[in-house]
PDB file of C-alpha atoms and ligand atoms in Angstrom:
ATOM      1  CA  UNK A 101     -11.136 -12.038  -7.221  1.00 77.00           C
ATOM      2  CA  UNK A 102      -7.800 -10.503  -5.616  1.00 90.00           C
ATOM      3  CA  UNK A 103      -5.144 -12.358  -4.009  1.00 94.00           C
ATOM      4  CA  UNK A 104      -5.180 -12.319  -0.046  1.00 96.00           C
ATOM      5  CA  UNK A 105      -2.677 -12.942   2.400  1.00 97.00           C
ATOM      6  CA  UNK A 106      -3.401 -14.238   5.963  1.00 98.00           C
ATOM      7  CA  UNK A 107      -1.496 -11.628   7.640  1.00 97.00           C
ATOM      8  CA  UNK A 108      -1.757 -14.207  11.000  1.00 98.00           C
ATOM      9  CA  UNK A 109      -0.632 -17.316   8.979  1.00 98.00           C
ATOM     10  CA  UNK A 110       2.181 -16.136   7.007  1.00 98.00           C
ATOM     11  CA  UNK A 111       5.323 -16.739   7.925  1.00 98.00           C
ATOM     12  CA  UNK A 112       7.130 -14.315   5.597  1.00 98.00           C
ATOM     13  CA  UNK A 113       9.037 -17.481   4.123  1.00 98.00           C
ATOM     14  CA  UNK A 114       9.071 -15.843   0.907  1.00 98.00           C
ATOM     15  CA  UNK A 115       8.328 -19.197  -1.422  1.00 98.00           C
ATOM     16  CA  UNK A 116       5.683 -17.202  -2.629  1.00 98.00           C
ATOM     17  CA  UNK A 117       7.728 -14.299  -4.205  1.00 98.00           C
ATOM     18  CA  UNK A 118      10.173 -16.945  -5.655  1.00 98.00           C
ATOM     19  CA  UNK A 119       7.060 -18.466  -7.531  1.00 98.00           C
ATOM     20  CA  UNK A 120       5.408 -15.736  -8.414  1.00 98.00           C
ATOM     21  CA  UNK A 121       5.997 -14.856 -12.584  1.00 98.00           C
ATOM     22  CA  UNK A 122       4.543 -11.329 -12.043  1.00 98.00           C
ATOM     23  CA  UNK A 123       6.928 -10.697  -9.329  1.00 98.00           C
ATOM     24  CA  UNK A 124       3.722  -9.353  -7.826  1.00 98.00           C
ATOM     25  CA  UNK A 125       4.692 -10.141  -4.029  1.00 98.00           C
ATOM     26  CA  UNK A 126       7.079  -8.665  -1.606  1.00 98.00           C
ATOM     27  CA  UNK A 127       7.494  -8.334   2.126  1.00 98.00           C
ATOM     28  CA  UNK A 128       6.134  -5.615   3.978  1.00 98.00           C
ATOM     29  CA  UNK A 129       8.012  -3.803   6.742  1.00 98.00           C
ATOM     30  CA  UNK A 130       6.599  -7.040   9.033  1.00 97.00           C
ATOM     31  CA  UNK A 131       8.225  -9.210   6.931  1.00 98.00           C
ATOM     32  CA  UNK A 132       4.626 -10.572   5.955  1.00 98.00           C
ATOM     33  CA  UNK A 133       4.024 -11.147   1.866  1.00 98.00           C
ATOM     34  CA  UNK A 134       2.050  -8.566   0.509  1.00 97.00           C
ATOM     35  CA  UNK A 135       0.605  -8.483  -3.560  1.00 97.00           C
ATOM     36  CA  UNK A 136       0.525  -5.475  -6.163  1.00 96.00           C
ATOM     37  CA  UNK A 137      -2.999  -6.401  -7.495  1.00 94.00           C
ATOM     38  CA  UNK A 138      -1.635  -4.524 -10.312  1.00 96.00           C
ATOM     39  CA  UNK A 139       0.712  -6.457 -11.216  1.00 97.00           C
ATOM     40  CA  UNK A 140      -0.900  -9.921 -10.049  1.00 97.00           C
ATOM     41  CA  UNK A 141      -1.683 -12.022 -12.712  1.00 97.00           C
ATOM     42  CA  UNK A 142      -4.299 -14.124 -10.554  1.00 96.00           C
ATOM     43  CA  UNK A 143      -2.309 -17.372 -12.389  1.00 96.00           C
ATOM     44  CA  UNK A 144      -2.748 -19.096  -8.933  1.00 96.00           C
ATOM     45  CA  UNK A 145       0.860 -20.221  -8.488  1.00 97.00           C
ATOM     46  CA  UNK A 146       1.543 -18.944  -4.736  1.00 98.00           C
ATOM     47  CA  UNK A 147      -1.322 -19.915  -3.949  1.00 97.00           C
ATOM     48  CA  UNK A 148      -0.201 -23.458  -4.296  1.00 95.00           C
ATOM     49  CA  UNK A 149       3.721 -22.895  -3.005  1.00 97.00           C
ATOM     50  CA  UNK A 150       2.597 -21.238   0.193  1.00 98.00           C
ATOM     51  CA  UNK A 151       3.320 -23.786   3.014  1.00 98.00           C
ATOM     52  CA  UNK A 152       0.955 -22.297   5.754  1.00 98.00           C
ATOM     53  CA  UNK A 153      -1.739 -22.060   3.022  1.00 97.00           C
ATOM     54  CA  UNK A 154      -2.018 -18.303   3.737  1.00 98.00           C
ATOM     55  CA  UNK A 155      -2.919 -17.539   0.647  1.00 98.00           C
ATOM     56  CA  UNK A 156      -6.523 -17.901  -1.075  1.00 97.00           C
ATOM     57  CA  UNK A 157      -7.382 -16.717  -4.486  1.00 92.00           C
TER      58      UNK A 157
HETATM   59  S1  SF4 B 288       4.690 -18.587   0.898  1.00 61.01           S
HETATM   60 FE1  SF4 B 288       3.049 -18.215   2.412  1.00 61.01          FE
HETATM   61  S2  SF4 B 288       4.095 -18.127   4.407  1.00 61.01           S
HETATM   62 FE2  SF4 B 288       5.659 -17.874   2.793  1.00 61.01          FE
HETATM   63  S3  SF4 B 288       5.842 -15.613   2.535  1.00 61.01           S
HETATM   64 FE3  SF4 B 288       4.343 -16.365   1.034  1.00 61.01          FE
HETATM   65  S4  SF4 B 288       2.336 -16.109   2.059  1.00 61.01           S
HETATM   66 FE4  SF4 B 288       3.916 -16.008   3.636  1.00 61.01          FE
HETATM   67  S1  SF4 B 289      -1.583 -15.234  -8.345  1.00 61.01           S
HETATM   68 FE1  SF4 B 289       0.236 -15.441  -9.680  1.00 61.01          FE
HETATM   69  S2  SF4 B 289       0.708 -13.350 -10.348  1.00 61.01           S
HETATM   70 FE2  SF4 B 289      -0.647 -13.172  -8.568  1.00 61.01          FE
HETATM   71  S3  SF4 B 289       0.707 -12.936  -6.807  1.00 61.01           S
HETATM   72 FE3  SF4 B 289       0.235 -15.151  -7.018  1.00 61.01          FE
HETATM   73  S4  SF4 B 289       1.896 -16.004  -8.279  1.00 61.01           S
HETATM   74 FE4  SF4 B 289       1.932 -13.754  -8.512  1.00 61.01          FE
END
């Protein structure tokens, strides 16, 4: 199962980039967090971090 970002819910904080070990996330010209599923480990960890719970795994 992929990572995916609420587009509507994310805030473009960035938490999630700072957690992620893959450095599988960046921010897309909207400033919203987008993930390289081929990089992405699916380890879970911005999942948890993401204070708008935006992300689901
Ligand atoms: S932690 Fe959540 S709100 Fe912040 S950039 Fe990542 S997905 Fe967006
Ligand atoms: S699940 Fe892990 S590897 Fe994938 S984007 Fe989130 S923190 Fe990075």
């Amino acid at each position: 199962m992929p990572i995916v970002i609420d587009r509507d819910e994310c805030s473009g904080c960035g938490l999630c980039m700072d957690e992620c070990p893959a450095e599988a996330i960046s921010l897309d010209d909207e400033g919203i967090a987008v993930v390289d599923e081929d990089e992405c480990t699916e380890c879970g960890a911005c999942v948890d971090v993401c204070p708008n719970v935006a992300i689901t795994l």
